């Protein structure tokens, strides 16, 4: 499942983009924003894989949002009526650049560039102070971003590395789910999912650890767990 945020100040264009995404298998819209400030806030609050952004918006432009998203931010796909910004778009790390009116097939191809190719059981080479540590995915229960360091919790104890959470997620099979901007959890490690009053949840893992789950991630996680 690819989680996406949409941003366009034109209501008709935003609704059309939302409909196109809804028609694609494996795509979930976690926020549809009518302005750049709302889109930037949504990117900071909800875990997402891609942001589909218009460029010409009041206040911050789509290019500004892409530049501000941070190293662990989502992939950016621009959806715009202006071909002249393509060079600047790829200069801020855009994954793709779509011209309006975009069709579902072209959008699907753009999103396919965001979908990671993951081997189900391939070991992950985790860099550390003493060299590379090979860890099999089934050994990992969860990972937490603590400040600038990533703590990967394994059966042999925690590993500390300088990866972003997104870099680790791209190396793991899809049994691992992003439950917030700062946490990744293996579905196999979840023993209990407890609802919270704000719509989020707390995942209690088989080892007793408790991991906070955001509202959007809690909805997706409940659907996936049935």
mmCIF file of C-alpha atoms in Angstrom:
data_model
loop_
_atom_site.group_PDB
_atom_site.id
_atom_site.type_symbol
_atom_site.label_atom_id
_atom_site.label_comp_id
_atom_site.label_asym_id
_atom_site.label_seq_id
_atom_site.Cartn_x
_atom_site.Cartn_y
_atom_site.Cartn_z
ATOM 1 C CA UNK A 1 0.000 0.000 0.000
ATOM 2 C CA UNK A 2 1.342 3.407 -1.017
ATOM 3 C CA UNK A 3 0.173 6.243 1.242
ATOM 4 C CA UNK A 4 -0.108 9.578 -0.573
ATOM 5 C CA UNK A 5 -0.790 13.216 0.259
ATOM 6 C CA UNK A 6 -2.340 15.470 -2.385
ATOM 7 C CA UNK A 7 -2.053 19.250 -2.634
ATOM 8 C CA UNK A 8 -3.721 21.559 -5.162
ATOM 9 C CA UNK A 9 -5.393 24.925 -4.558
ATOM 10 C CA UNK A 10 -7.872 24.282 -7.405
ATOM 11 C CA UNK A 11 -10.785 22.331 -5.905
ATOM 12 C CA UNK A 12 -11.758 20.615 -9.179
ATOM 13 C CA UNK A 13 -8.184 19.482 -9.875
ATOM 14 C CA UNK A 14 -7.824 18.201 -6.314
ATOM 15 C CA UNK A 15 -11.048 16.167 -6.523
ATOM 16 C CA UNK A 16 -10.008 14.704 -9.878
ATOM 17 C CA UNK A 17 -6.618 13.687 -8.525
ATOM 18 C CA UNK A 18 -8.296 12.118 -5.497
ATOM 19 C CA UNK A 19 -10.611 10.096 -7.778
ATOM 20 C CA UNK A 20 -7.685 8.916 -9.910
ATOM 21 C CA UNK A 21 -5.804 7.743 -6.831
ATOM 22 C CA UNK A 22 -8.878 6.000 -5.423
ATOM 23 C CA UNK A 23 -9.195 4.013 -8.653
ATOM 24 C CA UNK A 24 -5.630 2.676 -8.436
ATOM 25 C CA UNK A 25 -5.014 -0.562 -6.515
ATOM 26 C CA UNK A 26 -2.690 -0.291 -3.547
ATOM 27 C CA UNK A 27 -2.966 3.493 -3.189
ATOM 28 C CA UNK A 28 -4.381 5.215 -0.097
ATOM 29 C CA UNK A 29 -4.942 8.986 0.115
ATOM 30 C CA UNK A 30 -4.165 10.015 3.701
ATOM 31 C CA UNK A 31 -4.734 13.759 3.129
ATOM 32 C CA UNK A 32 -6.136 15.913 0.302
ATOM 33 C CA UNK A 33 -5.021 19.497 0.946
ATOM 34 C CA UNK A 34 -6.279 22.681 -0.724
ATOM 35 C CA UNK A 35 -3.220 24.689 0.245
ATOM 36 C CA UNK A 36 0.529 24.414 0.660
ATOM 37 C CA UNK A 37 0.624 25.058 4.425
ATOM 38 C CA UNK A 38 -1.900 22.270 5.048
ATOM 39 C CA UNK A 39 0.112 19.919 2.832
ATOM 40 C CA UNK A 40 3.350 20.639 4.679
ATOM 41 C CA UNK A 41 1.616 20.089 8.036
ATOM 42 C CA UNK A 42 0.124 16.792 6.809
ATOM 43 C CA UNK A 43 3.537 15.589 5.629
ATOM 44 C CA UNK A 44 4.947 16.262 9.095
ATOM 45 C CA UNK A 45 2.063 14.617 10.969
ATOM 46 C CA UNK A 46 1.140 11.549 8.915
ATOM 47 C CA UNK A 47 3.403 8.796 7.598
ATOM 48 C CA UNK A 48 3.245 8.801 3.806
ATOM 49 C CA UNK A 49 5.227 7.462 0.879
ATOM 50 C CA UNK A 50 4.512 10.114 -1.751
ATOM 51 C CA UNK A 51 3.259 13.683 -2.050
ATOM 52 C CA UNK A 52 1.466 14.693 -5.266
ATOM 53 C CA UNK A 53 1.904 18.447 -5.459
ATOM 54 C CA UNK A 54 0.781 21.280 -7.686
ATOM 55 C CA UNK A 55 3.555 23.828 -8.182
ATOM 56 C CA UNK A 56 1.742 27.166 -8.473
ATOM 57 C CA UNK A 57 -0.049 27.627 -5.125
ATOM 58 C CA UNK A 58 -0.516 30.713 -2.900
ATOM 59 C CA UNK A 59 2.118 31.112 -0.201
ATOM 60 C CA UNK A 60 4.582 28.248 -0.433
ATOM 61 C CA UNK A 61 4.904 26.702 -3.879
ATOM 62 C CA UNK A 62 5.118 22.983 -4.494
ATOM 63 C CA UNK A 63 8.849 23.470 -5.053
ATOM 64 C CA UNK A 64 9.128 25.079 -1.604
ATOM 65 C CA UNK A 65 7.310 22.143 0.003
ATOM 66 C CA UNK A 66 9.622 19.654 -1.697
ATOM 67 C CA UNK A 67 12.667 21.548 -0.442
ATOM 68 C CA UNK A 68 11.284 21.651 3.124
ATOM 69 C CA UNK A 69 10.191 18.024 3.410
ATOM 70 C CA UNK A 70 13.451 16.855 4.980
ATOM 71 C CA UNK A 71 15.681 13.832 4.304
ATOM 72 C CA UNK A 72 13.087 11.360 5.609
ATOM 73 C CA UNK A 73 10.188 12.993 3.781
ATOM 74 C CA UNK A 74 8.059 11.353 1.097
ATOM 75 C CA UNK A 75 8.844 11.062 -2.572
ATOM 76 C CA UNK A 76 7.476 14.059 -4.496
ATOM 77 C CA UNK A 77 5.560 13.822 -7.761
ATOM 78 C CA UNK A 78 4.561 17.154 -9.262
ATOM 79 C CA UNK A 79 1.187 17.401 -11.027
ATOM 80 C CA UNK A 80 1.070 20.757 -12.775
ATOM 81 C CA UNK A 81 -0.063 22.650 -15.840
ATOM 82 C CA UNK A 82 3.337 24.347 -16.200
ATOM 83 C CA UNK A 83 6.028 22.450 -18.155
ATOM 84 C CA UNK A 84 8.629 25.187 -17.616
ATOM 85 C CA UNK A 85 9.298 24.180 -13.990
ATOM 86 C CA UNK A 86 10.516 20.650 -14.763
ATOM 87 C CA UNK A 87 14.215 21.442 -14.364
ATOM 88 C CA UNK A 88 13.660 23.113 -10.985
ATOM 89 C CA UNK A 89 11.429 20.206 -9.916
ATOM 90 C CA UNK A 90 14.084 17.582 -10.490
ATOM 91 C CA UNK A 91 16.560 19.916 -8.831
ATOM 92 C CA UNK A 92 14.636 19.502 -5.543
ATOM 93 C CA UNK A 93 14.572 15.715 -5.928
ATOM 94 C CA UNK A 94 11.245 15.101 -7.685
ATOM 95 C CA UNK A 95 10.484 11.473 -8.534
ATOM 96 C CA UNK A 96 8.328 12.423 -11.525
ATOM 97 C CA UNK A 97 6.734 15.426 -13.228
ATOM 98 C CA UNK A 98 3.202 15.063 -14.624
ATOM 99 C CA UNK A 99 1.399 17.590 -16.794
ATOM 100 C CA UNK A 100 -2.318 18.217 -16.380
ATOM 101 C CA UNK A 101 -4.675 16.763 -17.338
ATOM 102 C CA UNK A 102 -2.984 13.580 -16.101
ATOM 103 C CA UNK A 103 -4.614 10.197 -16.741
ATOM 104 C CA UNK A 104 -4.772 7.191 -14.450
ATOM 105 C CA UNK A 105 -2.238 5.150 -16.403
ATOM 106 C CA UNK A 106 0.401 7.869 -16.311
ATOM 107 C CA UNK A 107 -0.224 8.428 -12.604
ATOM 108 C CA UNK A 108 0.085 4.698 -11.924
ATOM 109 C CA UNK A 109 3.450 4.604 -13.714
ATOM 110 C CA UNK A 110 4.672 7.537 -11.636
ATOM 111 C CA UNK A 111 3.602 5.884 -8.379
ATOM 112 C CA UNK A 112 5.215 2.613 -9.446
ATOM 113 C CA UNK A 113 8.552 4.412 -9.110
ATOM 114 C CA UNK A 114 7.774 4.911 -5.410
ATOM 115 C CA UNK A 115 6.861 1.271 -4.736
ATOM 116 C CA UNK A 116 9.992 -0.375 -3.299
ATOM 117 C CA UNK A 117 11.188 -3.710 -4.612
ATOM 118 C CA UNK A 118 11.771 -5.831 -1.509
ATOM 119 C CA UNK A 119 13.021 -9.367 -1.117
ATOM 120 C CA UNK A 120 10.914 -11.248 1.436
ATOM 121 C CA UNK A 121 13.797 -12.800 3.350
ATOM 122 C CA UNK A 122 16.943 -11.034 2.169
ATOM 123 C CA UNK A 123 19.259 -10.057 5.028
ATOM 124 C CA UNK A 124 19.726 -6.362 5.704
ATOM 125 C CA UNK A 125 23.287 -5.050 6.050
ATOM 126 C CA UNK A 126 23.068 -2.507 8.872
ATOM 127 C CA UNK A 127 26.075 -0.152 9.116
ATOM 128 C CA UNK A 128 27.460 0.410 12.603
ATOM 129 C CA UNK A 129 30.565 1.644 14.391
ATOM 130 C CA UNK A 130 32.186 -1.814 14.096
ATOM 131 C CA UNK A 131 31.201 -2.500 10.503
ATOM 132 C CA UNK A 132 28.207 -4.081 8.772
ATOM 133 C CA UNK A 133 25.854 -6.290 10.770
ATOM 134 C CA UNK A 134 23.729 -8.698 8.696
ATOM 135 C CA UNK A 135 20.222 -8.984 10.119
ATOM 136 C CA UNK A 136 17.406 -11.098 8.728
ATOM 137 C CA UNK A 137 14.027 -9.310 8.566
ATOM 138 C CA UNK A 138 12.361 -11.891 10.828
ATOM 139 C CA UNK A 139 14.810 -10.903 13.584
ATOM 140 C CA UNK A 140 13.539 -7.298 13.595
ATOM 141 C CA UNK A 141 10.472 -6.399 15.661
ATOM 142 C CA UNK A 142 10.427 -2.631 15.188
ATOM 143 C CA UNK A 143 12.532 0.481 14.643
ATOM 144 C CA UNK A 144 12.299 3.892 16.300
ATOM 145 C CA UNK A 145 13.856 7.178 15.191
ATOM 146 C CA UNK A 146 15.385 8.765 18.294
ATOM 147 C CA UNK A 147 16.698 12.225 17.450
ATOM 148 C CA UNK A 148 19.168 11.739 14.608
ATOM 149 C CA UNK A 149 19.756 8.034 15.344
ATOM 150 C CA UNK A 150 17.713 5.031 14.269
ATOM 151 C CA UNK A 151 17.233 2.240 16.819
ATOM 152 C CA UNK A 152 16.547 -1.111 15.144
ATOM 153 C CA UNK A 153 15.209 -3.567 17.706
ATOM 154 C CA UNK A 154 16.235 -7.172 17.019
ATOM 155 C CA UNK A 155 16.101 -10.494 18.837
ATOM 156 C CA UNK A 156 19.761 -9.940 19.791
ATOM 157 C CA UNK A 157 19.194 -6.407 21.097
ATOM 158 C CA UNK A 158 18.987 -2.915 19.604
ATOM 159 C CA UNK A 159 21.232 -1.706 16.776
ATOM 160 C CA UNK A 160 22.007 1.982 16.300
ATOM 161 C CA UNK A 161 22.640 3.392 12.845
ATOM 162 C CA UNK A 162 22.480 6.704 10.997
ATOM 163 C CA UNK A 163 19.863 5.632 8.423
ATOM 164 C CA UNK A 164 16.556 7.424 8.136
ATOM 165 C CA UNK A 165 13.442 5.404 8.815
ATOM 166 C CA UNK A 166 12.603 5.557 5.117
ATOM 167 C CA UNK A 167 15.964 4.037 4.167
ATOM 168 C CA UNK A 168 15.340 1.077 6.469
ATOM 169 C CA UNK A 169 11.752 0.667 5.242
ATOM 170 C CA UNK A 170 12.934 0.414 1.625
ATOM 171 C CA UNK A 171 15.210 -2.490 2.599
ATOM 172 C CA UNK A 172 12.529 -4.533 4.376
ATOM 173 C CA UNK A 173 9.627 -6.680 3.087
ATOM 174 C CA UNK A 174 6.087 -5.331 3.171
ATOM 175 C CA UNK A 175 5.309 -7.097 6.464
ATOM 176 C CA UNK A 176 6.866 -3.982 7.996
ATOM 177 C CA UNK A 177 4.513 -1.017 8.273
ATOM 178 C CA UNK A 178 5.146 2.649 9.012
ATOM 179 C CA UNK A 179 2.975 3.394 12.054
ATOM 180 C CA UNK A 180 4.105 7.011 12.499
ATOM 181 C CA UNK A 181 6.738 9.377 11.175
ATOM 182 C CA UNK A 182 9.168 7.957 13.739
ATOM 183 C CA UNK A 183 8.293 4.266 13.980
ATOM 184 C CA UNK A 184 8.243 1.117 11.841
ATOM 185 C CA UNK A 185 6.795 -2.174 13.112
ATOM 186 C CA UNK A 186 6.720 -5.771 11.902
ATOM 187 C CA UNK A 187 3.156 -7.094 11.648
ATOM 188 C CA UNK A 188 4.442 -10.395 13.011
ATOM 189 C CA UNK A 189 5.577 -8.653 16.218
ATOM 190 C CA UNK A 190 2.195 -7.090 17.105
ATOM 191 C CA UNK A 191 0.378 -8.836 19.954
ATOM 192 C CA UNK A 192 -2.293 -6.192 20.695
ATOM 193 C CA UNK A 193 -3.588 -3.050 18.987
ATOM 194 C CA UNK A 194 -5.337 -0.780 21.512
ATOM 195 C CA UNK A 195 -7.432 2.218 20.327
ATOM 196 C CA UNK A 196 -6.777 5.716 21.692
ATOM 197 C CA UNK A 197 -9.330 8.508 22.169
ATOM 198 C CA UNK A 198 -7.748 10.665 19.439
ATOM 199 C CA UNK A 199 -8.304 7.945 16.797
ATOM 200 C CA UNK A 200 -4.768 6.631 16.955
ATOM 201 C CA UNK A 201 -3.673 3.443 18.679
ATOM 202 C CA UNK A 202 -0.929 1.798 20.697
ATOM 203 C CA UNK A 203 0.676 -1.379 19.369
ATOM 204 C CA UNK A 204 1.855 -3.716 22.107
ATOM 205 C CA UNK A 205 4.545 -6.015 20.753
ATOM 206 C CA UNK A 206 5.231 -9.616 21.736
ATOM 207 C CA UNK A 207 8.291 -8.504 23.680
ATOM 208 C CA UNK A 208 6.171 -6.081 25.731
ATOM 209 C CA UNK A 209 7.231 -2.851 23.998
ATOM 210 C CA UNK A 210 4.530 -0.261 23.283
ATOM 211 C CA UNK A 211 4.646 1.775 20.068
ATOM 212 C CA UNK A 212 2.359 4.732 19.306
ATOM 213 C CA UNK A 213 0.383 4.513 16.041
ATOM 214 C CA UNK A 214 -0.907 7.651 14.281
ATOM 215 C CA UNK A 215 -4.563 8.061 13.286
ATOM 216 C CA UNK A 216 -4.038 7.432 9.560
ATOM 217 C CA UNK A 217 -1.712 4.500 10.187
ATOM 218 C CA UNK A 218 -4.154 3.010 12.725
ATOM 219 C CA UNK A 219 -6.948 2.979 10.130
ATOM 220 C CA UNK A 220 -4.732 1.298 7.547
ATOM 221 C CA UNK A 221 -3.360 -1.151 10.105
ATOM 222 C CA UNK A 222 -6.838 -2.221 11.261
ATOM 223 C CA UNK A 223 -7.864 -2.889 7.664
ATOM 224 C CA UNK A 224 -4.719 -4.883 7.003
ATOM 225 C CA UNK A 225 -5.082 -6.936 10.191
ATOM 226 C CA UNK A 226 -8.749 -7.565 9.408
#
